[in-house]
Coordinates of C-alpha atoms and ligand atoms in Angstrom, one line a residue:
X129 CA 103.2 67.5 126.7
X130 CA 103.6 71.0 128.0
X131 CA 101.0 73.4 126.7
X132 CA 101.0 77.1 127.4
X133 CA 97.9 78.3 129.2
X134 CA 96.2 81.7 128.5
X135 CA 97.7 82.9 131.8
X136 CA 101.2 81.9 130.7
X137 CA 100.8 84.0 127.5
X138 CA 99.3 87.0 129.3
X139 CA 102.2 87.1 131.6
X140 CA 104.6 87.4 128.7
X141 CA 105.8 91.0 128.4
X142 CA 107.1 90.4 125.0
X143 CA 106.9 87.2 122.9
X144 CA 109.2 84.3 123.8
X145 CA 109.5 82.1 120.7
X146 CA 111.0 79.2 122.7
X147 CA 108.0 79.1 125.0
X148 CA 105.7 79.4 122.0
X149 CA 107.4 76.6 120.2
X150 CA 106.4 74.1 122.9
X151 CA 102.8 74.5 121.8
X152 CA 103.6 73.2 118.3
X153 CA 104.2 69.5 118.3
X154 CA 105.4 69.3 114.7
X155 CA 108.3 71.7 115.4
X156 CA 110.0 69.1 117.6
X157 CA 110.7 67.0 114.5
X158 CA 114.0 66.0 113.1
X159 CA 114.2 66.1 109.3
X160 CA 117.1 64.4 107.4
X161 CA 119.0 64.2 110.7
X162 CA 118.6 67.9 111.6
X163 CA 116.0 69.7 113.7
X164 CA 113.2 71.0 111.5
X165 CA 113.6 74.7 110.6
X166 CA 110.1 75.6 109.2
X167 CA 110.3 78.7 107.0
X168 CA 107.3 77.9 104.7
X169 CA 104.6 79.7 106.8
X170 CA 103.4 81.7 103.8
X171 CA 102.2 78.4 102.2
X172 CA 100.7 77.2 105.5
X173 CA 101.5 77.7 109.2
X174 CA 101.8 74.9 111.7
X175 CA 99.1 74.1 114.3
X176 CA 99.3 74.5 118.1
X177 CA 98.2 71.8 120.4
X178 CA 94.9 73.6 121.3
X179 CA 93.8 73.6 117.7
X180 CA 94.6 69.8 117.3
X181 CA 92.8 69.2 120.6
X182 CA 89.7 71.2 119.7
X183 CA 89.3 69.1 116.5
X184 CA 89.8 65.9 118.3
X185 CA 87.4 66.9 121.1
X186 CA 84.8 67.9 118.5
X187 CA 84.8 64.5 116.8
X188 CA 85.0 62.6 120.1
X189 CA 82.2 64.4 121.9
X190 CA 80.2 66.8 119.8
X191 CA 80.0 65.8 116.2
X192 CA 76.7 66.1 114.4
X193 CA 75.4 68.1 111.4
X194 CA 74.5 71.6 112.3
X195 CA 71.4 73.8 111.7
X196 CA 69.1 70.9 111.0
X197 CA 68.6 69.1 114.3
X198 CA 66.7 69.6 117.5
X199 CA 68.8 66.9 119.3
X200 CA 71.5 67.5 121.9
X201 CA 74.5 66.9 119.7
X202 CA 73.2 69.0 116.8
X203 CA 72.4 72.0 119.0
X204 CA 75.9 71.7 120.7
X205 CA 77.7 71.6 117.3
X206 CA 75.6 74.5 116.0
X207 CA 76.3 76.5 119.1
X208 CA 80.1 75.9 118.9
X209 CA 80.1 76.6 115.2
X210 CA 78.3 79.9 115.6
X211 CA 80.6 80.9 118.4
X212 CA 83.5 80.8 115.9
X213 CA 81.6 83.2 113.7
X214 CA 81.5 85.6 116.7
X215 CA 85.3 85.1 117.2
X216 CA 86.0 85.9 113.6
X217 CA 83.7 89.0 113.8
X218 CA 85.7 90.2 116.8
X219 CA 89.0 89.3 115.2
X220 CA 88.4 91.6 112.2
X221 CA 86.0 93.9 113.9
X222 CA 83.1 93.3 111.5
X223 CA 79.9 95.1 112.4
X224 CA 77.7 92.0 112.4
X225 CA 78.4 88.3 112.8
X226 CA 76.3 87.6 109.7
X227 CA 78.8 89.5 107.6
X228 CA 81.3 86.6 108.2
X229 CA 80.7 83.9 105.6
X230 CA 82.6 80.6 106.0
X231 CA 84.2 79.2 102.9
X232 CA 86.9 76.6 102.2
X233 CA 89.7 79.2 101.9
X234 CA 90.8 82.4 100.3
X235 CA 90.5 80.8 96.8
X236 CA 86.9 79.9 97.4
X237 CA 86.1 83.3 98.9
X238 CA 87.5 85.1 95.8
X239 CA 85.7 82.8 93.4
X240 CA 82.5 83.3 95.3
X241 CA 82.9 87.0 94.9
X242 CA 83.9 87.0 91.3
X243 CA 81.0 84.7 90.3
X244 CA 78.4 86.7 92.2
X245 CA 79.7 90.1 91.4
X246 CA 80.2 89.1 87.7
X247 CA 76.5 88.1 87.5
X248 CA 75.2 91.2 89.3
X249 CA 77.5 94.2 88.8
X250 CA 79.6 93.7 85.7
X251 CA 78.5 94.5 82.1
X252 CA 80.3 94.8 78.8
X253 CA 82.8 97.6 78.9
X254 CA 83.2 97.7 82.7
X255 CA 86.6 97.6 84.2
X256 CA 88.2 95.5 87.0
X257 CA 91.5 96.5 88.5
X258 CA 93.9 94.0 90.1
X259 CA 97.7 94.3 90.6
X260 CA 100.8 92.7 89.1
X261 CA 101.6 91.0 92.5
X262 CA 98.4 89.1 92.9
X263 CA 98.3 85.4 93.7
X264 CA 96.7 83.4 90.8
X265 CA 93.5 83.1 92.9
X266 CA 93.0 86.8 92.6
X267 CA 93.7 86.9 88.9
X268 CA 92.1 83.9 87.2
X269 CA 88.5 84.4 88.6
X270 CA 88.5 88.0 87.3
X271 CA 89.8 86.8 83.9
X272 CA 86.8 84.4 83.8
X273 CA 84.4 87.2 84.6
X274 CA 85.9 89.6 82.1
X275 CA 85.7 86.9 79.4
X276 CA 82.1 86.1 80.2
X277 CA 81.0 89.7 80.4
X278 CA 83.2 91.3 77.9
X279 CA 84.7 93.5 80.6
X280 CA 88.3 94.7 80.8
X281 CA 91.0 93.6 83.3
X282 CA 93.5 96.3 84.2
X283 CA 96.7 95.8 86.2
X284 CA 98.5 98.1 88.6
X285 CA 102.2 97.7 87.9
X286 CA 104.7 96.8 90.5
X287 CA 107.9 98.9 90.9
X288 CA 111.4 97.4 91.0
X289 CA 111.2 97.8 94.8
X290 CA 108.3 95.5 95.0
X291 CA 105.9 98.3 95.9
X292 CA 102.8 99.1 93.9
X293 CA 103.0 102.0 91.5
X294 CA 100.2 104.2 93.1
X295 CA 100.5 106.9 90.5
X296 CA 99.8 104.3 87.8
X297 CA 96.8 103.1 89.9
X298 CA 95.4 106.6 89.9
X299 CA 95.5 106.7 86.1
X300 CA 93.9 103.3 85.8
X301 CA 90.9 104.3 87.9
X302 CA 87.9 105.9 86.1
X303 CA 84.1 105.9 86.1
X304 CA 84.1 102.5 84.4
X305 CA 86.0 100.8 87.3
X306 CA 83.5 98.6 89.1
X307 CA 85.9 96.5 91.2
X308 CA 89.4 96.9 92.6
X309 CA 90.7 93.6 94.0
X310 CA 94.2 93.6 95.6
X311 CA 96.3 91.7 98.1
X312 CA 97.0 93.2 101.5
X313 CA 100.4 91.5 101.7
X314 CA 102.3 90.0 98.8
X315 CA 102.9 86.3 99.3
X316 CA 106.0 86.4 97.2
X317 CA 107.8 89.6 98.4
X318 CA 106.1 90.4 101.7
X319 CA 105.1 93.9 100.5
X320 CA 102.5 95.5 102.7
X321 CA 100.2 97.2 100.3
X322 CA 98.9 100.7 101.3
X323 CA 95.3 99.5 101.1
X324 CA 93.9 102.6 102.9
X325 CA 95.0 104.7 99.9
X326 CA 93.7 102.2 97.4
X327 CA 90.3 101.9 99.1
X328 CA 89.9 105.7 99.5
X329 CA 90.7 106.4 95.8
X330 CA 88.5 103.5 94.5
X331 CA 85.5 104.6 96.6
X332 CA 85.8 108.1 95.3
X333 CA 85.2 106.7 91.8
X334 CA 82.3 104.5 93.1
X335 CA 84.2 101.2 92.8
X336 CA 84.0 98.4 95.3
X337 CA 87.2 97.1 96.9
X338 CA 88.1 93.5 97.7
X339 CA 91.2 92.8 99.8
X340 CA 92.9 89.4 99.7
X341 CA 94.1 89.2 103.3
X342 CA 95.5 85.7 103.1
X343 CA 99.0 86.8 104.0
X344 CA 98.0 89.7 106.3
X345 CA 95.8 88.3 109.0
X346 CA 98.4 85.9 110.3
X347 CA 100.7 88.8 111.0
X348 CA 98.8 91.9 111.8
X349 CA 95.5 93.2 113.3
X350 CA 93.0 93.9 110.6
X351 CA 90.0 96.1 111.3
X352 CA 87.6 95.9 108.4
X353 CA 85.4 98.8 109.6
X354 CA 88.4 101.1 110.0
X355 CA 89.9 100.3 106.6
X356 CA 86.4 100.4 105.1
X357 CA 87.0 97.7 102.5
X358 CA 83.9 96.2 101.0
X359 CA 85.1 92.6 101.1
X360 CA 88.0 90.9 102.8
X361 CA 89.1 87.3 102.3
X362 CA 91.5 85.0 104.2
X363 CA 92.4 81.3 105.0
X364 CA 92.5 79.7 108.4
X365 CA 95.4 77.4 107.6
X366 CA 97.8 80.3 107.2
X367 CA 96.9 81.5 110.7
X368 CA 97.4 78.3 112.8
X369 CA 94.0 76.8 112.0
X370 CA 93.1 73.8 109.9
X371 CA 93.1 73.5 106.1
X372 CA 89.8 73.7 104.2
X373 CA 88.4 76.7 106.1
X374 CA 88.3 80.3 105.0
X375 CA 86.4 83.6 105.5
X376 CA 84.6 85.9 103.2
X377 CA 83.8 89.1 105.0
X378 CA 81.4 91.5 103.2
X379 CA 79.4 94.6 104.1
X380 CA 75.9 93.6 104.9
X381 CA 74.2 95.8 102.3
X382 CA 76.5 94.5 99.5
X383 CA 76.2 90.8 100.5
X384 CA 72.4 91.3 100.4
X385 CA 72.6 92.7 96.9
X386 CA 74.6 89.9 95.5
X387 CA 73.1 86.6 94.3
X388 CA 74.2 83.3 95.9
X389 CA 77.2 81.4 94.5
X390 CA 76.0 77.8 95.1
X391 CA 72.6 76.4 95.5
X392 CA 71.7 73.6 98.0
X393 CA 70.8 73.0 101.6
X394 CA 71.0 75.7 104.2
X395 CA 71.1 78.5 101.7
X396 CA 67.3 78.5 101.2
X397 CA 64.3 79.6 103.2
X398 CA 61.7 77.9 101.0
X399 CA 62.0 75.7 98.0
X400 CA 59.3 74.9 95.5
X401 CA 59.5 74.1 91.8
X402 CA 57.9 77.4 91.0
X403 CA 60.1 79.6 93.1
X404 CA 62.9 79.3 95.7
X405 CA 63.5 81.9 98.3
X406 CA 67.0 82.3 99.6
X407 CA 68.0 82.3 103.2
X408 CA 69.2 85.4 105.0
X409 CA 72.9 86.1 105.6
X410 CA 75.2 84.4 106.2
X411 CA 73.4 81.2 105.2
X412 CA 72.7 82.5 101.6
X413 CA 76.4 82.0 100.9
X414 CA 76.9 78.8 102.8
X415 CA 75.2 76.0 100.8
X416 CA 75.7 72.4 102.1
X417 CA 77.4 71.0 105.2
X418 CA 80.3 73.1 106.1
X419 CA 83.7 72.0 107.5
X420 CA 82.3 72.0 111.1
X421 CA 85.4 70.4 112.7
X422 CA 87.7 72.7 110.8
X423 CA 85.8 75.8 111.8
X424 CA 85.8 74.8 115.4
X425 CA 89.6 74.3 115.1
X426 CA 89.8 77.7 113.6
X427 CA 88.1 79.1 116.7
X428 CA 90.9 77.6 118.8
X429 CA 93.4 79.2 116.5
X430 CA 91.8 82.6 116.9
X431 CA 91.9 82.1 120.7
X432 CA 95.6 81.3 120.4
X433 CA 96.4 84.4 118.3
X434 CA 94.5 86.5 120.8
X435 CA 96.5 85.0 123.7
X436 CA 99.8 85.7 122.0
X437 CA 98.5 89.2 121.0
X438 CA 98.9 90.9 117.6
X439 CA 101.0 93.6 119.1
X440 CA 103.5 91.1 120.3
X441 CA 103.4 89.1 117.1
X442 CA 104.0 92.2 115.0
X443 CA 106.8 93.5 117.2
X444 CA 108.6 90.2 117.2
X445 CA 108.2 89.3 113.5
X446 CA 109.2 92.8 112.3
X447 CA 112.4 92.5 114.3
X448 CA 113.1 88.9 113.1
X449 CA 112.4 89.6 109.4
X450 CA 114.6 92.8 109.5
X451 CA 117.4 90.7 110.9
X452 CA 116.9 88.1 108.3
X453 CA 116.9 90.7 105.5
X454 CA 120.2 92.1 106.8
X455 CA 121.7 88.7 107.1
X456 CA 120.7 87.6 103.6
X457 CA 122.0 90.9 102.1
X458 CA 125.5 89.9 103.3
X459 CA 125.5 86.7 101.2
X460 CA 127.5 87.3 98.1
X461 CA 125.6 86.9 94.8
X462 CA 122.2 86.9 96.6
X463 CA 119.6 89.2 95.1
X464 CA 116.5 90.1 97.0
X465 CA 113.4 90.1 94.9
X466 CA 111.5 93.0 96.3
X467 CA 112.8 95.5 98.9
X468 CA 109.5 97.1 99.8
X469 CA 109.0 100.0 102.1
X470 CA 107.0 97.9 104.5
X471 CA 107.3 94.1 104.7
X472 CA 105.5 91.4 106.6
X473 CA 106.8 87.9 107.1
X474 CA 108.1 87.0 103.6
X475 CA 111.4 87.3 101.8
X476 CA 112.2 86.1 98.3
X477 CA 115.6 85.9 96.7
X478 CA 117.6 84.3 93.9
X479 CA 121.3 83.6 93.6
X480 CA 123.0 84.4 90.3
X481 CA 123.7 81.2 88.4
X482 CA 121.8 78.8 90.7
X483 CA 118.4 77.3 90.3
X484 CA 116.0 78.1 93.2
X485 CA 114.9 74.4 93.2
X486 CA 118.4 73.2 93.7
X487 CA 118.9 75.7 96.6
X488 CA 115.6 74.5 98.1
X489 CA 116.7 70.8 97.8
X490 CA 120.0 71.4 99.6
X491 CA 118.3 73.4 102.3
X492 CA 115.8 70.6 102.7
X493 CA 118.7 68.1 103.2
X494 CA 119.6 70.3 106.2
X495 CA 116.1 70.2 107.6
X496 CA 115.3 73.7 106.4
X497 CA 111.8 74.0 104.7
X498 CA 111.5 76.8 102.2
X499 CA 109.4 77.2 99.1
X500 CA 110.8 77.5 95.6
X501 CA 109.2 78.4 92.3
X502 CA 106.7 81.1 91.1
X503 CA 104.5 81.0 94.3
X504 CA 101.4 81.2 92.1
X505 CA 102.5 84.7 91.0
X506 CA 103.7 84.0 87.5
X507 CA 103.0 87.5 86.1
X508 CA 105.2 88.9 88.9
X509 CA 108.0 86.5 87.9
X510 CA 107.6 87.7 84.3
X511 CA 107.9 91.3 85.6
X512 CA 111.2 90.5 87.2
X513 CA 112.2 88.3 84.2
X514 CA 112.9 85.3 86.4
X515 CA 111.6 81.7 86.5
X516 CA 111.1 81.6 90.3
X517 CA 112.6 82.5 93.7
X518 CA 113.5 80.9 96.9
X519 CA 111.0 82.1 99.5
X520 CA 111.4 82.1 103.2
X521 CA 108.3 83.0 105.2
X522 CA 108.3 83.5 108.9
X523 CA 106.0 83.0 111.9
X524 CA 106.4 84.1 115.5
X525 CA 107.7 80.6 116.4
X526 CA 110.8 81.1 114.3
X527 CA 113.9 82.2 116.0
X528 CA 117.1 84.2 115.2
X529 CA 119.0 80.8 115.5
X530 CA 116.9 79.6 112.6
X531 CA 117.9 82.6 110.6
X532 CA 121.5 81.8 111.3
X533 CA 121.0 78.2 110.2
X534 CA 119.3 79.5 107.0
X535 CA 122.3 81.6 106.2
X536 CA 124.7 78.7 106.8
X537 CA 122.5 76.5 104.7
X538 CA 122.5 78.9 101.8
X539 CA 126.3 79.2 102.0
X540 CA 126.5 75.5 101.9
X541 CA 124.2 75.3 98.9
X542 CA 126.4 77.9 97.1
X543 CA 129.5 75.8 97.8
X544 CA 127.9 72.6 96.6
X545 CA 126.3 74.0 93.5
X546 CA 129.1 76.1 92.1
Ligands
7TS724 N1 96.0 84.8 98.2 C1 97.3 84.9 98.7 C2 97.9 86.3 98.9 C3 97.9 83.7 99.0 O1 99.2 83.8 99.5 C4 97.3 82.5 98.8 C5 98.0 81.2 99.1 C6 96.0 82.5 98.4 C7 95.4 83.7 98.0 C8 95.2 81.2 98.2 O2 94.9 80.7 99.5 P1 94.3 79.3 99.7 O3 94.3 79.1 101.2 O4 92.9 79.3 99.1 O5 95.2 78.3 98.9 N2 99.4 81.3 99.0 C9 100.2 80.2 99.0 C10 101.6 80.4 98.9 O6 102.1 81.5 98.9 N3 102.2 79.2 98.9 O7 101.3 78.2 98.9 C11 100.0 78.9 99.0

C-alpha cells in the first residue's frame, strides 16, 4: 500500500487530492457497483493509513493504562498520550498543554461545560445565549441548565441567507447574559459564523463565550488565543482521527474556577471519606481511563493535517465547494438551504416535490454517500419550514469529478422520482 510520507506532502505546492486519496484505504471501495463518492464528511471524515497504523501499533506494542504505573509499558503509553496533548495545544495555539482536556467528543465537551458552569456560574434569572443554527448538542445541555437553575435561554435568529442576525444578537446581550455558546461553522449550511464579533461583544458585557468548533477545525486553522474565546470544543473523528475522542479547551483561570464534571480515578489528588481534594488541570476533568488508543490515533491525525497544511486545505476546499455550489445552482428545482457570506465544507439543499430521503437513497445506489434529514438541527429546519435537507459535506480528498458525479446522480434521482 502506497502511503505518502511527510516529504511527499511538503513537496506539494498545492494540494493534489488524487495523491491524498491514496492515503485513505476506504476510499478505494466500490459501493453498489460504483466507486465510493464519500460526501458525508460533516458527519465523520475517513481515516488515513497513518491513523489506522498508529492505533494498531499502540495495541500491538505499547498498551497499558496510563498515569498509574511505574513499569515500562505504562510510562511509554503515558508519554505518548501526553505528547498528543502537546500536539493539540500547538494545533489550536493554546497557552498551556493543561488547558487541553480530552473528552469523548464535542457532545461530551459541551455537556461537561454546561454541567460545571450550571453549578458554578448560573443562578435564577441569568441568561444564556445560543443560536438558531446550533447542533442539538449545543442546545439541549443548556436547556437542562436553564430548567435546573430557572435561567433563561435566548436564541440568536438566523437570516434567510443562513447567516446569523448580528443586530438581533446585540439586542439579546445584556448584563444578565452569563454565557454565549455558538457554533463556529454550521453543520447544516456551512455558514462560517463571525465569532470574533460575537466574542468581542459578549466579553464587553462580561459574558463567557463557548465555541462549538466541531465543523471548523477540520477545515481551517483555529487560534484560540487570537480569537480569545473562553472555551472551544471539537471532535477527533471529524478531522481524520478516531471516534470517541474530543477536546475541551478552556482558559486556565476559568477551568480552575469550575467544579469537576465527573468523579473517579485520576481526577483526585487525595481521597478520604471526610474530604476529597481534586487533582490539578487537566486531570480534574479527566476522570477514569481515557480512550488512550483513540487519543494516540488522534495525534497521528494532527500530524497528517499538519503535513497537508491548513493553508492548502482551505485553498483547495474553498475552490471545490464554490464549484459545487455553482454546479448545484444549475439544477432545475433545486433550492439551496443557506447561501451564507462565508461557507466551509457543507452544502444543504432540497428539491421541490421530492423527499430528501428518497434523493439520498438513489444517490446511495450510485455509490454516493450524502446525509439526509434534520442533521440534529431541528429548530433550524423549523425556521426554514422544512422537514430536512440533503447535505453534501466535503473534505480535501474529494475531487471535482465527484462533484460532477453528484450532479449527474441528482439529475438521475429527479428523473426516477418525478
Ligand atoms: N456540534 C456540531 C456543529 C456538529 O456538527 C456535531 C456533529 C456535534 C456538535 C456533535 O459532535 P459529536 O462528535 O459529539 O457527535 N455533527 C454531526 C452531523 O452533522 N452529522 O452527524 C454528526
